[in-house]
Coordinates of C-alpha atoms in Angstrom, one line a residue:
M8 CA 96.1 109.2 107.6
A9 CA 95.9 110.6 111.2
S10 CA 98.6 112.8 112.5
F11 CA 99.9 109.7 114.3
L12 CA 99.0 106.1 114.8
R13 CA 99.5 104.1 118.0
I14 CA 99.7 100.3 118.4
L15 CA 99.9 97.8 121.2
G16 CA 102.3 95.1 120.1
I17 CA 102.5 91.5 121.5
E18 CA 105.3 89.0 120.9
T19 CA 105.3 85.4 122.1
S20 CA 107.0 83.4 119.3
C21 CA 109.7 81.7 121.4
D22 CA 111.1 82.2 124.9
E23 CA 110.5 85.9 125.5
T24 CA 107.2 87.3 126.5
A25 CA 107.0 91.0 125.3
A26 CA 104.5 93.9 125.0
A27 CA 105.1 97.4 123.7
V28 CA 103.3 100.6 122.7
V29 CA 104.7 102.4 119.7
E30 CA 103.6 105.5 117.7
R31 CA 104.2 106.5 114.1
D32 CA 103.6 110.0 112.8
A33 CA 102.5 111.1 109.4
D34 CA 106.1 111.5 108.2
G35 CA 107.1 107.9 109.3
R36 CA 108.9 108.9 112.5
S37 CA 108.6 106.5 115.4
N38 CA 108.2 107.0 119.1
V39 CA 108.5 104.0 121.5
L40 CA 106.3 104.7 124.5
S41 CA 107.0 101.4 126.3
D42 CA 109.0 98.2 125.7
V43 CA 108.6 95.4 128.2
V44 CA 110.3 92.0 127.8
L45 CA 110.4 89.1 130.2
S46 CA 113.0 86.4 129.4
Q47 CA 112.4 82.7 130.1
L48 CA 116.1 81.9 130.4
D49 CA 115.9 80.5 133.9
E50 CA 113.0 78.2 133.0
H51 CA 114.9 76.6 130.0
S52 CA 118.6 76.7 131.1
A53 CA 118.4 73.4 132.9
Y54 CA 117.4 71.7 129.7
G55 CA 120.0 73.2 127.5
G56 CA 117.4 74.7 125.1
V57 CA 113.9 75.9 124.8
V58 CA 111.2 73.5 125.8
P59 CA 108.0 74.4 123.9
E60 CA 105.5 73.4 126.6
I61 CA 107.3 75.3 129.3
A62 CA 107.5 78.3 127.0
A63 CA 103.8 78.3 126.3
R64 CA 102.9 78.0 130.0
A65 CA 105.2 80.8 130.9
H66 CA 103.6 83.1 128.3
V67 CA 100.2 82.3 129.7
E68 CA 101.4 83.3 133.2
A69 CA 103.1 86.5 132.3
L70 CA 101.4 88.0 129.2
D71 CA 98.4 89.8 130.8
T72 CA 100.7 91.4 133.4
L73 CA 103.2 92.5 130.8
I74 CA 100.5 94.1 128.6
D75 CA 99.2 96.0 131.6
E76 CA 102.7 97.2 132.4
A77 CA 103.3 98.3 128.8
L78 CA 100.1 100.4 128.8
Q79 CA 101.0 101.9 132.2
R80 CA 104.6 102.8 131.2
A81 CA 103.2 104.4 128.0
N82 CA 100.6 106.2 130.1
V83 CA 97.8 105.1 127.8
S84 CA 94.7 102.9 128.0
L85 CA 93.4 100.5 125.4
A86 CA 91.0 103.3 124.3
D87 CA 94.1 105.3 123.3
V88 CA 95.5 102.8 120.9
D89 CA 94.4 102.5 117.3
A90 CA 95.1 98.8 116.8
I91 CA 96.6 95.6 118.2
A92 CA 99.5 93.8 116.5
A93 CA 100.4 90.3 117.6
T94 CA 103.0 87.8 116.3
S95 CA 101.2 85.1 114.2
G96 CA 104.3 83.2 113.1
P97 CA 106.8 81.7 112.5
G98 CA 107.7 80.2 115.9
L99 CA 106.6 77.7 118.5
I100 CA 102.9 77.0 118.0
G101 CA 102.0 77.0 121.7
G102 CA 103.5 80.4 122.3
L103 CA 102.0 81.8 119.1
L104 CA 98.6 80.6 120.2
V105 CA 98.9 82.4 123.5
G106 CA 99.9 85.8 122.0
L107 CA 97.6 85.7 119.0
M108 CA 94.6 84.6 121.1
T109 CA 95.3 87.3 123.6
G110 CA 95.6 89.9 120.8
K111 CA 92.3 88.7 119.3
A112 CA 90.5 88.9 122.7
I113 CA 91.7 92.5 123.3
A114 CA 90.9 93.6 119.8
K115 CA 87.3 92.1 120.1
A116 CA 86.7 93.5 123.6
A117 CA 88.1 97.0 122.8
G118 CA 86.7 97.2 119.3
K119 CA 90.2 97.6 117.7
P120 CA 91.5 96.2 114.4
L121 CA 94.0 93.3 114.7
Y122 CA 97.2 92.9 112.7
A123 CA 98.6 89.4 112.6
I124 CA 102.3 90.0 112.1
N125 CA 105.1 87.8 110.6
H126 CA 107.9 87.8 113.1
L127 CA 110.4 88.0 110.4
E128 CA 108.8 91.1 108.9
G129 CA 109.2 92.7 112.3
H130 CA 113.0 92.1 112.0
A131 CA 113.0 93.3 108.4
L132 CA 111.4 96.6 109.2
T133 CA 113.1 97.5 112.4
A134 CA 115.8 99.5 110.7
R135 CA 113.1 101.8 109.4
L136 CA 112.1 102.5 113.0
T137 CA 115.6 103.1 114.3
D138 CA 117.2 104.7 111.2
G139 CA 114.4 105.8 108.9
L140 CA 115.8 103.6 106.2
S141 CA 114.3 103.8 102.7
F142 CA 113.6 100.9 100.4
P143 CA 115.3 98.8 99.0
Y144 CA 117.9 97.3 101.3
L145 CA 119.4 94.0 102.2
M146 CA 118.8 92.2 105.5
L147 CA 120.9 89.4 107.0
L148 CA 118.8 87.6 109.6
V149 CA 121.0 85.4 111.9
S150 CA 119.2 83.7 114.8
G151 CA 118.7 80.4 116.4
G152 CA 116.0 79.5 113.8
H153 CA 117.0 81.4 110.7
T154 CA 120.0 82.4 108.6
Q155 CA 118.7 84.3 105.6
L156 CA 119.8 87.1 103.2
I157 CA 116.7 88.9 102.1
L158 CA 116.1 91.8 99.7
V159 CA 113.6 94.1 101.3
R160 CA 111.8 95.9 98.4
G161 CA 108.9 97.3 100.4
I162 CA 106.3 96.5 103.0
G163 CA 105.1 93.0 102.2
E164 CA 107.7 92.7 99.3
Y165 CA 110.6 90.4 100.2
E166 CA 112.9 88.3 98.0
R167 CA 115.0 85.6 99.6
W168 CA 118.5 85.6 98.1
G169 CA 120.0 83.0 100.4
T170 CA 119.2 80.7 103.2
T171 CA 120.7 77.9 105.2
I172 CA 120.5 74.4 103.7
D173 CA 120.8 72.8 107.1
D174 CA 121.4 74.4 110.5
A175 CA 120.8 78.1 111.3
L176 CA 123.9 80.0 112.5
G177 CA 122.5 80.5 116.0
E178 CA 121.8 76.8 116.2
A179 CA 125.4 76.0 115.3
F180 CA 126.6 78.3 118.1
D181 CA 124.3 76.7 120.6
K182 CA 125.2 73.1 119.6
T183 CA 128.9 73.9 119.6
A184 CA 128.5 75.3 123.2
K185 CA 126.6 72.2 124.3
L186 CA 129.2 69.9 122.8
L187 CA 131.9 71.7 124.7
G188 CA 130.0 71.7 128.0
L189 CA 129.3 75.4 128.0
P190 CA 126.2 76.8 129.6
Y191 CA 123.0 77.8 127.8
P192 CA 122.4 80.0 125.9
G193 CA 125.5 79.0 124.0
G194 CA 126.2 81.9 121.6
P195 CA 127.5 84.4 124.3
E196 CA 129.5 81.6 126.0
V197 CA 131.2 80.6 122.7
E198 CA 132.1 84.3 122.1
R199 CA 133.5 84.7 125.7
A200 CA 135.6 81.5 125.4
A201 CA 136.8 82.5 121.9
A202 CA 138.3 85.8 123.3
K203 CA 140.9 83.7 125.2
G204 CA 141.6 81.3 122.3
N205 CA 143.9 80.8 119.3
P206 CA 141.8 81.2 116.1
D207 CA 144.5 79.5 114.0
R208 CA 144.9 76.3 116.0
F209 CA 142.1 74.4 114.1
N210 CA 141.5 74.8 110.4
F211 CA 137.7 74.3 110.3
P212 CA 135.8 74.2 107.0
R213 CA 134.2 77.2 105.4
P214 CA 131.0 75.7 103.9
L215 CA 129.9 76.9 100.4
V216 CA 132.7 79.5 100.2
G217 CA 133.4 80.2 96.5
E218 CA 130.0 79.1 95.2
A219 CA 127.9 81.6 93.2
R220 CA 124.7 80.7 95.1
L221 CA 124.2 82.8 98.2
D222 CA 123.0 80.0 100.6
F223 CA 124.6 79.0 103.8
S224 CA 125.6 75.7 105.4
F225 CA 126.8 75.1 109.0
S226 CA 126.2 71.4 109.6
G227 CA 129.6 70.3 108.3
L228 CA 131.3 73.0 110.4
K229 CA 129.5 71.7 113.5
T230 CA 130.6 68.1 112.7
A231 CA 134.2 69.3 112.3
V232 CA 134.1 70.9 115.7
R233 CA 132.8 67.6 117.3
Q234 CA 135.5 65.7 115.6
A235 CA 138.2 68.0 116.8
A236 CA 137.0 67.8 120.3
T237 CA 136.8 64.0 120.2
D238 CA 140.4 63.8 118.8
I239 CA 141.9 65.7 121.7
A240 CA 139.6 64.5 124.5
P241 CA 139.6 65.2 127.3
V242 CA 139.5 68.9 126.4
S243 CA 141.1 71.5 128.7
Q244 CA 139.8 75.0 129.1
Q245 CA 142.4 76.2 126.7
D246 CA 141.3 73.6 124.2
I247 CA 137.7 74.8 124.4
A248 CA 138.9 78.4 124.0
D249 CA 140.9 77.5 120.9
I250 CA 138.0 75.5 119.4
C251 CA 135.6 78.4 119.9
A252 CA 138.1 80.9 118.4
S253 CA 138.7 78.7 115.4
F254 CA 134.9 78.1 115.0
Q255 CA 134.2 81.9 115.1
K256 CA 137.0 82.5 112.5
A257 CA 135.4 79.9 110.2
I258 CA 132.0 81.6 110.6
S259 CA 133.6 85.0 109.9
R260 CA 135.3 83.8 106.7
T261 CA 132.1 82.1 105.5
L262 CA 130.0 85.3 106.1
K263 CA 132.7 87.4 104.4
D264 CA 132.3 85.3 101.2
R265 CA 128.5 84.8 101.3
I266 CA 127.5 88.3 102.2
G267 CA 130.2 89.9 100.1
R268 CA 128.7 88.2 97.0
G269 CA 125.3 89.5 98.1
L270 CA 126.5 93.1 98.3
Q271 CA 128.0 92.8 94.8
R272 CA 124.7 91.5 93.5
F273 CA 122.7 94.3 95.1
K274 CA 124.9 97.0 93.6
A275 CA 124.6 95.3 90.2
E276 CA 120.8 95.1 90.4
F277 CA 120.2 98.5 92.0
P278 CA 122.8 100.9 90.6
D279 CA 120.6 103.9 91.0
V280 CA 119.9 103.7 94.7
E281 CA 120.0 107.2 96.2
G282 CA 122.8 107.5 98.7
P283 CA 124.9 104.5 99.9
P284 CA 123.0 101.2 99.9
A285 CA 122.4 99.5 103.2
L286 CA 122.9 96.1 104.9
V287 CA 120.8 95.5 108.0
V288 CA 121.6 92.7 110.5
A289 CA 119.0 91.3 112.8
G290 CA 118.6 88.3 115.1
G291 CA 120.4 87.2 118.3
V292 CA 123.6 86.3 116.5
A293 CA 123.9 90.0 115.6
A294 CA 125.2 90.6 119.1
N295 CA 128.4 88.7 118.3
Q296 CA 131.2 91.1 117.9
E297 CA 133.2 89.0 115.5
V298 CA 130.2 88.8 113.2
R299 CA 129.5 92.5 113.5
G300 CA 133.2 93.3 112.8
T301 CA 133.2 91.1 109.7
L302 CA 130.0 92.7 108.4
Q303 CA 131.2 96.3 109.1
A304 CA 134.4 95.6 107.2
L305 CA 132.5 94.2 104.3
C306 CA 130.2 97.2 104.2
D307 CA 133.2 99.6 104.3
K308 CA 134.8 97.8 101.5
H309 CA 131.8 97.8 99.2
G310 CA 130.5 101.2 100.1
F311 CA 127.4 100.1 102.1
R312 CA 125.9 101.5 105.3
F313 CA 126.0 98.9 108.0
I314 CA 122.9 99.1 110.2
A315 CA 122.7 97.0 113.4
P316 CA 119.8 98.1 115.5
P317 CA 120.3 98.1 119.3
L318 CA 120.6 94.6 120.6
R319 CA 117.3 94.7 122.4
L320 CA 115.7 95.3 119.0
C321 CA 117.7 92.6 117.2
T322 CA 116.4 89.9 119.5
D323 CA 112.7 89.0 120.0
N324 CA 110.7 92.1 121.1
A325 CA 107.3 93.6 120.8
V326 CA 108.5 96.9 119.5
M327 CA 109.2 95.5 116.1
I328 CA 105.8 93.7 116.0
A329 CA 104.0 97.0 116.8
W330 CA 106.1 98.8 114.2
A331 CA 105.3 96.3 111.5
G332 CA 101.6 96.8 112.3
L333 CA 102.1 100.6 112.1
E334 CA 103.8 100.3 108.7
R335 CA 100.9 98.3 107.4
M336 CA 98.3 100.7 108.8
A337 CA 100.1 103.7 107.3
L338 CA 100.2 101.9 103.9
G339 CA 96.4 101.3 104.1
V340 CA 96.7 97.5 104.5
A341 CA 93.4 96.0 105.8
P342 CA 93.5 94.5 109.2
D343 CA 93.2 90.7 109.7
D344 CA 90.0 88.8 110.5
L345 CA 89.7 87.5 114.0
D346 CA 89.7 83.9 112.6
V347 CA 93.3 84.3 111.5
Q348 CA 95.4 81.3 112.5
P349 CA 99.0 81.1 113.9
R350 CA 101.6 79.6 111.6
S351 CA 104.7 77.8 112.9
R352 CA 106.3 78.2 109.5
W353 CA 105.8 81.4 107.5
P354 CA 108.5 82.4 105.1
L355 CA 108.8 86.1 104.1
D356 CA 109.3 85.1 100.5
S357 CA 106.5 82.6 99.8
N358 CA 107.8 82.1 96.3
A359 CA 111.2 80.9 97.4
E360 CA 111.9 77.1 97.1
A361 CA 112.2 75.4 100.5
L362 CA 115.7 74.1 100.9
I363 CA 115.3 72.4 104.3
N364 CA 111.9 71.1 104.9
Y365 CA 108.2 71.9 104.2
G366 CA 105.3 71.6 106.6
K367 CA 101.6 72.0 106.4
R368 CA 101.9 75.7 107.2
G369 CA 104.7 76.6 104.8
A370 CA 108.4 76.4 104.2
K371 CA 110.8 76.4 107.1
A372 CA 113.5 78.1 105.0

């Protein structure tokens, strides 16, 4: 392997357009040369959620400029990069098409190999970029589209231990916020309101708590929130704060049970891991301080390292896409053909049974 590898990464799976240039040396150390992200929050806020067609058009308008900016900030040209890595799924198909087709065009024109990256693998490997983490470890992915507990055995080796059987956690936050009339995006607004509320006012359900399986469920909790708001309507600002605080408490107690069982299983299956085992958290919900505090306390109790990469690397970004490509290059994985297609659904663990839905391009979860 060369003394170092350098990749241009492209990310367009949802409502952030991103480009980055990242290096990896022969010892696995990373160097982020540039990291450019353009949020589409203003374009979608009026609709209370991401509109796929608007997202795709925004990617088309911004991506070329962002790639040029990423190269300039890194002080490199396309001739100086060893490969192109672009998100190929899962995500909104329109956005994926924009990013992957752009990556293909650059790879073809510049004579560079292309790596079509699973967005979830980018999340799974980020802790190796930030903390030099060794395999195996556990990852909790909590975002608007996913809630999964995944065993990360190695690059391309993932085992899903738990997933949501209905709503993702980020989706539950957003829908709760919308129900209560809070602005989009809902997760941060729920957290802000909860800080002023009484978490003991409403006794919301803790779905699946006590069950041996490691799956998650948030639909019933969301329904309980709607019923509570309906019963006391019209709700005051204090009512909203109390509902949000009680909602977060139910989430915290649910995660404490679900993830605690996962940590126990990991220690039983991997008793000889060198040093303390690790739990990595990724996804937008990882920004929630109640969630982080719960996970940190769990890790302290069970003797785990708790690794939460910087927030900018927990949410959608191109650094993690570039890094996943670098990890594959370093391992000697062959690049993808230029006829590779985007996949709106692309589970990390293709052997895991789909618990929610199953489309033409693979399991949703």
